């Protein structure tokens, strides 16, 4: 059994979304919401973006088409672009140059979610050595270390992606997507 | 490419000035602004423009009103406030001054 489409209300327009496309939209809105954290007009801008998504998707659909799929949504989101708060770009560039002394996961070049890379960067260790050590610990702990990894994966923030950095493999990308979606949902639930 | 990246922060900072200029010429909605900037050095996207317009509105430089459209829901049309008009004039003058300074330098 499978849900075929989801009815989505986008600030005045109601559209049918294919399940996969809906999840992609949910992720975009969660990222937008986070980027606008602390902006007094956060809700209004999110509304503007919903309206833009509805416009862009409708424009890309054929007249007989009833359901928005990824084929319309992806180019629509590309055209709308990621949310950039005025003045934040300069601030982000500033912090990127300073070595981060916070423990973060690093998606670029990660194998699973980037926990080992984050630990290696934080403690100044060789990541390969750390990975071998981690695998040994998993074997020796009878799998208990897997829980520790999962906990770190859920708790450690992700380092911001470097523009033009190396591409992220499929699994780390999925992990990041999944964790961020989960966090966004928890955020919503706790208000 | 090197030249473009050297002036990237300046381009970013000038976007606000250009948006004020576009909004100052007539009442516009966001796709008008995007179209006006597309193909220039200042091409931008809705994800950047909406937060910027919100900031300008909070600073009381622009305001918007809802206008019905023939297709789809009503749209936000932006125009300058008096304060926005004054700031645009001041920015224009300052920008000309900077340009003169640059042109005169090295002679």
mmCIF file of C-alpha atoms in Angstrom:
data_model
loop_
_atom_site.group_PDB
_atom_site.id
_atom_site.type_symbol
_atom_site.label_atom_id
_atom_site.label_comp_id
_atom_site.label_asym_id
_atom_site.label_seq_id
_atom_site.Cartn_x
_atom_site.Cartn_y
_atom_site.Cartn_z
ATOM 1 C CA UNK A 1 0.000 0.000 0.000
ATOM 2 C CA UNK A 2 1.269 3.479 -0.822
ATOM 3 C CA UNK A 3 0.071 7.020 -0.466
ATOM 4 C CA UNK A 4 -0.184 8.414 -3.974
ATOM 5 C CA UNK A 5 -0.492 12.117 -3.373
ATOM 6 C CA UNK A 6 -0.695 14.634 -0.579
ATOM 7 C CA UNK A 7 -2.903 17.708 -0.587
ATOM 8 C CA UNK A 8 -0.806 20.730 0.312
ATOM 9 C CA UNK A 9 -2.049 24.187 1.156
ATOM 10 C CA UNK A 10 0.511 26.763 0.014
ATOM 11 C CA UNK A 11 -0.520 30.136 1.361
ATOM 12 C CA UNK A 12 -3.748 30.448 -0.589
ATOM 13 C CA UNK A 13 -3.245 27.808 -3.287
ATOM 14 C CA UNK A 14 -4.058 24.141 -2.823
ATOM 15 C CA UNK A 15 -2.001 21.659 -4.829
ATOM 16 C CA UNK A 16 -1.666 17.880 -4.990
ATOM 17 C CA UNK A 17 1.888 16.666 -4.436
ATOM 18 C CA UNK A 18 3.325 13.258 -5.144
ATOM 19 C CA UNK A 19 4.603 11.801 -1.844
ATOM 20 C CA UNK A 20 8.293 12.092 -2.828
ATOM 21 C CA UNK A 21 7.882 15.647 -4.061
ATOM 22 C CA UNK A 22 6.061 16.533 -0.846
ATOM 23 C CA UNK A 23 8.992 15.268 1.220
ATOM 24 C CA UNK A 24 11.411 17.327 -0.879
ATOM 25 C CA UNK A 25 9.263 20.423 -0.338
ATOM 26 C CA UNK A 26 9.076 19.735 3.383
ATOM 27 C CA UNK A 27 12.882 19.636 3.480
ATOM 28 C CA UNK A 28 13.191 22.912 1.553
ATOM 29 C CA UNK A 29 10.745 24.646 3.878
ATOM 30 C CA UNK A 30 12.506 23.249 6.965
ATOM 31 C CA UNK A 31 15.841 24.600 5.679
ATOM 32 C CA UNK A 32 14.248 27.946 4.839
ATOM 33 C CA UNK A 33 12.691 28.134 8.282
ATOM 34 C CA UNK A 34 16.044 27.461 9.905
ATOM 35 C CA UNK A 35 17.821 30.043 7.743
ATOM 36 C CA UNK A 36 15.225 32.611 8.844
ATOM 37 C CA UNK A 37 15.526 31.731 12.520
ATOM 38 C CA UNK A 38 15.326 34.982 14.498
ATOM 39 C CA UNK A 39 14.034 37.047 11.548
ATOM 40 C CA UNK A 40 10.985 38.989 12.789
ATOM 41 C CA UNK A 41 9.262 38.307 9.450
ATOM 42 C CA UNK A 42 10.073 34.581 9.387
ATOM 43 C CA UNK A 43 6.442 33.481 9.024
ATOM 44 C CA UNK A 44 5.651 36.065 6.363
ATOM 45 C CA UNK A 45 8.709 35.175 4.264
ATOM 46 C CA UNK A 46 7.864 31.470 4.530
ATOM 47 C CA UNK A 47 4.412 32.400 3.220
ATOM 48 C CA UNK A 48 5.974 34.327 0.324
ATOM 49 C CA UNK A 49 8.109 31.290 -0.522
ATOM 50 C CA UNK A 50 5.091 28.940 -0.412
ATOM 51 C CA UNK A 51 3.364 31.223 -2.863
ATOM 52 C CA UNK A 52 6.449 31.235 -5.099
ATOM 53 C CA UNK A 53 6.563 27.403 -4.991
ATOM 54 C CA UNK A 54 2.888 27.194 -5.948
ATOM 55 C CA UNK A 55 3.398 29.666 -8.838
ATOM 56 C CA UNK A 56 6.534 27.979 -10.140
ATOM 57 C CA UNK A 57 5.058 24.457 -9.966
ATOM 58 C CA UNK A 58 1.769 25.448 -11.572
ATOM 59 C CA UNK A 59 3.635 27.139 -14.404
ATOM 60 C CA UNK A 60 5.599 23.938 -15.065
ATOM 61 C CA UNK A 61 2.602 21.577 -15.054
ATOM 62 C CA UNK A 62 0.818 20.546 -18.231
ATOM 63 C CA UNK A 63 -2.866 21.579 -18.388
ATOM 64 C CA UNK A 64 -4.124 18.026 -17.761
ATOM 65 C CA UNK A 65 -1.683 17.339 -14.957
ATOM 66 C CA UNK A 66 -3.213 17.035 -11.470
ATOM 67 C CA UNK A 67 -0.248 16.122 -9.278
ATOM 68 C CA UNK A 68 3.061 17.950 -8.769
ATOM 69 C CA UNK A 69 6.026 15.590 -9.156
ATOM 70 C CA UNK A 70 9.755 16.046 -8.573
ATOM 71 C CA UNK A 71 10.077 16.858 -12.281
ATOM 72 C CA UNK A 72 8.314 20.189 -11.627
ATOM 73 C CA UNK A 73 9.404 20.752 -8.046
ATOM 74 C CA UNK A 74 13.184 20.363 -8.483
ATOM 75 C CA UNK A 75 13.534 23.029 -11.209
ATOM 76 C CA UNK A 76 11.063 25.226 -9.305
ATOM 77 C CA UNK A 77 13.153 25.081 -6.123
ATOM 78 C CA UNK A 78 16.331 25.633 -8.163
ATOM 79 C CA UNK A 79 14.852 28.783 -9.588
ATOM 80 C CA UNK A 80 13.662 30.065 -6.198
ATOM 81 C CA UNK A 81 17.067 29.278 -4.705
ATOM 82 C CA UNK A 82 18.092 28.771 -1.098
ATOM 83 C CA UNK A 83 17.024 31.362 1.437
ATOM 84 C CA UNK A 84 19.725 33.963 2.019
ATOM 85 C CA UNK A 85 19.244 36.449 4.773
ATOM 86 C CA UNK A 86 20.658 39.917 3.951
ATOM 87 C CA UNK A 87 24.049 40.387 5.607
ATOM 88 C CA UNK A 88 24.294 36.723 6.612
ATOM 89 C CA UNK A 89 26.491 35.725 3.663
ATOM 90 C CA UNK A 90 29.290 38.002 4.821
ATOM 91 C CA UNK A 91 28.960 36.721 8.387
ATOM 92 C CA UNK A 92 29.002 33.096 7.193
ATOM 93 C CA UNK A 93 32.122 33.693 5.102
ATOM 94 C CA UNK A 94 33.753 35.247 8.152
ATOM 95 C CA UNK A 95 33.072 32.277 10.446
ATOM 96 C CA UNK A 96 34.127 29.780 7.777
ATOM 97 C CA UNK A 97 37.682 31.081 7.727
ATOM 98 C CA UNK A 98 38.141 30.721 11.480
ATOM 99 C CA UNK A 99 38.883 27.183 12.590
ATOM 100 C CA UNK A 100 35.740 25.825 14.217
ATOM 101 C CA UNK A 101 36.238 24.726 17.778
ATOM 102 C CA UNK A 102 32.803 23.173 17.981
ATOM 103 C CA UNK A 103 32.223 19.480 17.471
ATOM 104 C CA UNK A 104 30.353 19.104 14.183
ATOM 105 C CA UNK A 105 29.641 16.428 11.607
ATOM 106 C CA UNK A 106 31.250 16.966 8.215
ATOM 107 C CA UNK A 107 29.260 15.696 5.224
ATOM 108 C CA UNK A 108 31.885 16.244 2.525
ATOM 109 C CA UNK A 109 33.903 13.045 2.146
ATOM 110 C CA UNK A 110 31.925 11.245 4.852
ATOM 111 C CA UNK A 111 31.276 7.490 4.793
ATOM 112 C CA UNK A 112 28.124 7.331 6.916
ATOM 113 C CA UNK A 113 27.117 10.698 8.346
ATOM 114 C CA UNK A 114 30.401 12.479 9.016
ATOM 115 C CA UNK A 115 30.776 11.816 12.769
ATOM 116 C CA UNK A 116 34.309 10.371 12.442
ATOM 117 C CA UNK A 117 35.414 13.257 10.230
ATOM 118 C CA UNK A 118 33.988 15.736 12.715
ATOM 119 C CA UNK A 119 35.766 14.046 15.639
ATOM 120 C CA UNK A 120 39.001 13.869 13.657
ATOM 121 C CA UNK A 121 38.823 17.548 12.756
ATOM 122 C CA UNK A 122 37.980 18.561 16.317
ATOM 123 C CA UNK A 123 40.763 16.564 17.960
ATOM 124 C CA UNK A 124 43.223 17.007 15.102
ATOM 125 C CA UNK A 125 43.473 13.244 14.443
ATOM 126 C CA UNK A 126 43.868 11.252 11.255
ATOM 127 C CA UNK A 127 40.393 10.297 10.087
ATOM 128 C CA UNK A 128 41.407 6.881 8.701
ATOM 129 C CA UNK A 129 42.938 5.904 12.029
ATOM 130 C CA UNK A 130 39.808 7.063 13.832
ATOM 131 C CA UNK A 131 37.596 5.052 11.462
ATOM 132 C CA UNK A 132 39.620 1.868 12.009
ATOM 133 C CA UNK A 133 39.364 2.458 15.742
ATOM 134 C CA UNK A 134 35.598 2.997 15.450
ATOM 135 C CA UNK A 135 35.102 -0.242 13.497
ATOM 136 C CA UNK A 136 37.156 -2.129 16.087
ATOM 137 C CA UNK A 137 35.037 -0.646 18.867
ATOM 138 C CA UNK A 138 31.845 -1.725 17.078
ATOM 139 C CA UNK A 139 33.163 -5.281 16.821
ATOM 140 C CA UNK A 140 34.459 -5.380 20.409
ATOM 141 C CA UNK A 141 31.349 -3.793 21.909
ATOM 142 C CA UNK A 142 29.094 -6.329 20.191
ATOM 143 C CA UNK A 143 27.321 -3.536 18.322
ATOM 144 C CA UNK A 144 26.834 -1.228 21.299
ATOM 145 C CA UNK A 145 28.976 1.396 19.581
ATOM 146 C CA UNK A 146 26.416 1.581 16.792
ATOM 147 C CA UNK A 147 24.030 3.180 19.285
ATOM 148 C CA UNK A 148 26.715 5.675 20.293
ATOM 149 C CA UNK A 149 27.242 6.545 16.620
ATOM 150 C CA UNK A 150 23.500 7.016 16.088
ATOM 151 C CA UNK A 151 23.287 9.242 19.167
ATOM 152 C CA UNK A 152 26.192 11.408 17.943
ATOM 153 C CA UNK A 153 24.665 11.555 14.492
ATOM 154 C CA UNK A 154 21.399 12.876 15.935
ATOM 155 C CA UNK A 155 22.994 15.270 18.430
ATOM 156 C CA UNK A 156 26.000 16.813 16.665
ATOM 157 C CA UNK A 157 25.216 19.775 14.416
ATOM 158 C CA UNK A 158 26.304 19.581 10.779
ATOM 159 C CA UNK A 159 29.121 21.826 9.661
ATOM 160 C CA UNK A 160 27.898 24.255 6.966
ATOM 161 C CA UNK A 161 28.573 22.957 3.450
ATOM 162 C CA UNK A 162 31.442 24.696 1.756
ATOM 163 C CA UNK A 163 30.411 26.332 -1.505
ATOM 164 C CA UNK A 164 32.233 24.541 -4.318
ATOM 165 C CA UNK A 165 33.469 21.870 -1.875
ATOM 166 C CA UNK A 166 33.789 18.242 -2.844
ATOM 167 C CA UNK A 167 30.536 16.410 -3.626
ATOM 168 C CA UNK A 168 28.733 14.477 -0.895
ATOM 169 C CA UNK A 169 28.206 10.761 -1.357
ATOM 170 C CA UNK A 170 24.725 9.277 -1.411
ATOM 171 C CA UNK A 171 24.669 7.833 2.110
ATOM 172 C CA UNK A 172 25.919 10.961 3.934
ATOM 173 C CA UNK A 173 23.480 13.045 1.900
ATOM 174 C CA UNK A 174 20.605 10.747 2.905
ATOM 175 C CA UNK A 175 21.731 10.758 6.560
ATOM 176 C CA UNK A 176 21.881 14.547 6.622
ATOM 177 C CA UNK A 177 18.504 14.875 4.959
ATOM 178 C CA UNK A 178 16.950 12.408 7.361
ATOM 179 C CA UNK A 179 18.480 13.937 10.511
ATOM 180 C CA UNK A 180 17.576 17.507 9.502
ATOM 181 C CA UNK A 181 14.026 16.528 8.685
ATOM 182 C CA UNK A 182 13.734 14.764 12.042
ATOM 183 C CA UNK A 183 15.129 17.822 13.824
ATOM 184 C CA UNK A 184 12.759 20.139 11.994
ATOM 185 C CA UNK A 185 9.836 17.916 13.044
ATOM 186 C CA UNK A 186 11.000 17.833 16.661
ATOM 187 C CA UNK A 187 11.347 21.607 16.534
ATOM 188 C CA UNK A 188 7.793 21.930 15.291
ATOM 189 C CA UNK A 189 6.523 19.518 17.933
ATOM 190 C CA UNK A 190 8.205 21.370 20.806
ATOM 191 C CA UNK A 191 7.287 24.773 19.333
ATOM 192 C CA UNK B 1 36.522 35.228 -13.104
ATOM 193 C CA UNK B 2 39.155 36.528 -10.659
ATOM 194 C CA UNK B 3 37.860 40.059 -11.142
ATOM 195 C CA UNK B 4 34.278 38.958 -10.550
ATOM 196 C CA UNK B 5 35.100 37.150 -7.324
ATOM 197 C CA UNK B 6 37.116 40.114 -6.012
ATOM 198 C CA UNK B 7 34.096 42.348 -6.240
ATOM 199 C CA UNK B 8 31.593 39.712 -5.084
ATOM 200 C CA UNK B 9 30.969 41.259 -1.627
ATOM 201 C CA UNK B 10 30.440 44.673 -3.235
ATOM 202 C CA UNK B 11 27.939 43.239 -5.715
ATOM 203 C CA UNK B 12 26.111 41.583 -2.840
ATOM 204 C CA UNK B 13 25.990 44.850 -0.927
ATOM 205 C CA UNK B 14 24.767 46.767 -3.965
ATOM 206 C CA UNK B 15 21.772 44.464 -4.471
ATOM 207 C CA UNK B 16 19.764 46.420 -1.907
ATOM 208 C CA UNK B 17 20.520 49.686 -3.752
ATOM 209 C CA UNK B 18 19.432 48.167 -7.066
ATOM 210 C CA UNK B 19 16.227 46.763 -5.597
ATOM 211 C CA UNK B 20 15.398 50.232 -4.233
ATOM 212 C CA UNK B 21 16.047 51.654 -7.707
ATOM 213 C CA UNK B 22 13.741 49.138 -9.376
ATOM 214 C CA UNK B 23 10.995 49.563 -6.789
ATOM 215 C CA UNK B 24 11.418 53.333 -7.122
ATOM 216 C CA UNK B 25 10.734 53.373 -10.851
ATOM 217 C CA UNK B 26 7.192 51.991 -10.501
ATOM 218 C CA UNK B 27 5.069 49.649 -8.373
ATOM 219 C CA UNK B 28 6.413 46.131 -8.995
ATOM 220 C CA UNK B 29 5.952 42.565 -7.833
ATOM 221 C CA UNK B 30 8.754 40.108 -7.232
ATOM 222 C CA UNK B 31 8.878 38.449 -10.686
ATOM 223 C CA UNK B 32 9.230 41.963 -12.221
ATOM 224 C CA UNK B 33 12.273 42.617 -10.022
ATOM 225 C CA UNK B 34 13.787 39.217 -10.901
ATOM 226 C CA UNK B 35 13.259 39.836 -14.612
ATOM 227 C CA UNK B 36 14.814 43.288 -14.390
ATOM 228 C CA UNK B 37 17.945 41.857 -12.721
ATOM 229 C CA UNK B 38 18.184 38.647 -14.777
ATOM 230 C CA UNK B 39 21.124 38.640 -17.172
ATOM 231 C CA UNK B 40 22.886 41.438 -15.264
ATOM 232 C CA UNK B 41 25.735 41.097 -12.751
ATOM 233 C CA UNK B 42 23.047 41.260 -10.066
ATOM 234 C CA UNK B 43 20.826 38.335 -11.148
ATOM 235 C CA UNK B 44 19.182 36.920 -8.041
ATOM 236 C CA UNK B 45 16.478 34.552 -6.801
ATOM 237 C CA UNK B 46 13.291 34.647 -4.762
ATOM 238 C CA UNK B 47 15.077 32.969 -1.847
ATOM 239 C CA UNK B 48 17.285 36.064 -1.587
ATOM 240 C CA UNK B 49 14.761 38.695 -2.592
ATOM 241 C CA UNK B 50 11.921 37.976 -0.150
ATOM 242 C CA UNK B 51 14.097 38.235 2.974
ATOM 243 C CA UNK B 52 15.666 41.437 1.565
ATOM 244 C CA UNK B 53 12.279 43.027 0.818
ATOM 245 C CA UNK B 54 11.108 42.125 4.321
ATOM 246 C CA UNK B 55 14.133 43.865 5.777
ATOM 247 C CA UNK B 56 13.502 46.965 3.646
ATOM 248 C CA UNK B 57 9.888 46.974 4.779
ATOM 249 C CA UNK B 58 10.946 46.761 8.434
ATOM 250 C CA UNK B 59 13.266 49.708 7.817
ATOM 251 C CA UNK B 60 10.234 51.533 6.464
ATOM 252 C CA UNK B 61 11.839 52.061 3.031
ATOM 253 C CA UNK B 62 9.309 50.074 0.982
ATOM 254 C CA UNK B 63 5.719 49.047 1.489
ATOM 255 C CA UNK B 64 3.490 46.666 -0.364
ATOM 256 C CA UNK B 65 -0.161 46.338 -1.182
ATOM 257 C CA UNK B 66 -2.135 43.342 -2.354
ATOM 258 C CA UNK B 67 -3.424 43.430 -5.911
ATOM 259 C CA UNK B 68 -5.793 40.938 -7.480
ATOM 260 C CA UNK B 69 -4.395 39.021 -10.443
ATOM 261 C CA UNK B 70 -6.239 37.369 -13.339
ATOM 262 C CA UNK B 71 -4.354 34.140 -12.726
ATOM 263 C CA UNK B 72 -4.009 32.713 -9.237
ATOM 264 C CA UNK B 73 -4.079 34.412 -5.837
ATOM 265 C CA UNK B 74 -3.476 38.144 -5.216
ATOM 266 C CA UNK B 75 0.068 39.452 -5.454
ATOM 267 C CA UNK B 76 2.190 41.783 -3.348
ATOM 268 C CA UNK B 77 3.110 44.964 -5.212
ATOM 269 C CA UNK B 78 5.976 46.913 -3.696
ATOM 270 C CA UNK B 79 6.659 50.644 -3.854
ATOM 271 C CA UNK B 80 8.943 53.115 -2.081
ATOM 272 C CA UNK B 81 7.906 55.073 0.979
ATOM 273 C CA UNK B 82 8.982 58.698 1.323
ATOM 274 C CA UNK B 83 11.885 57.567 3.487
ATOM 275 C CA UNK B 84 12.783 55.023 0.803
ATOM 276 C CA UNK B 85 12.724 57.708 -1.879
ATOM 277 C CA UNK B 86 14.995 59.921 0.234
ATOM 278 C CA UNK B 87 17.414 57.075 0.853
ATOM 279 C CA UNK B 88 17.489 56.176 -2.839
ATOM 280 C CA UNK B 89 18.406 59.765 -3.731
ATOM 281 C CA UNK B 90 21.129 59.778 -1.069
ATOM 282 C CA UNK B 91 22.480 56.407 -2.269
ATOM 283 C CA UNK B 92 22.505 57.619 -5.865
ATOM 284 C CA UNK B 93 24.539 60.681 -4.919
ATOM 285 C CA UNK B 94 26.935 58.676 -2.781
ATOM 286 C CA UNK B 95 27.418 56.149 -5.569
ATOM 287 C CA UNK B 96 28.234 58.919 -8.077
ATOM 288 C CA UNK B 97 30.736 60.341 -5.607
ATOM 289 C CA UNK B 98 32.429 56.948 -5.226
ATOM 290 C CA UNK B 99 32.577 56.572 -8.996
ATOM 291 C CA UNK B 100 34.166 59.995 -9.385
ATOM 292 C CA UNK B 101 36.721 59.133 -6.701
ATOM 293 C CA UNK B 102 37.615 55.908 -8.494
ATOM 294 C CA UNK B 103 37.817 57.628 -11.870
ATOM 295 C CA UNK B 104 40.077 60.396 -10.515
ATOM 296 C CA UNK B 105 42.414 58.056 -8.672
ATOM 297 C CA UNK B 106 45.735 57.368 -10.359
ATOM 298 C CA UNK B 107 45.697 60.412 -12.603
#
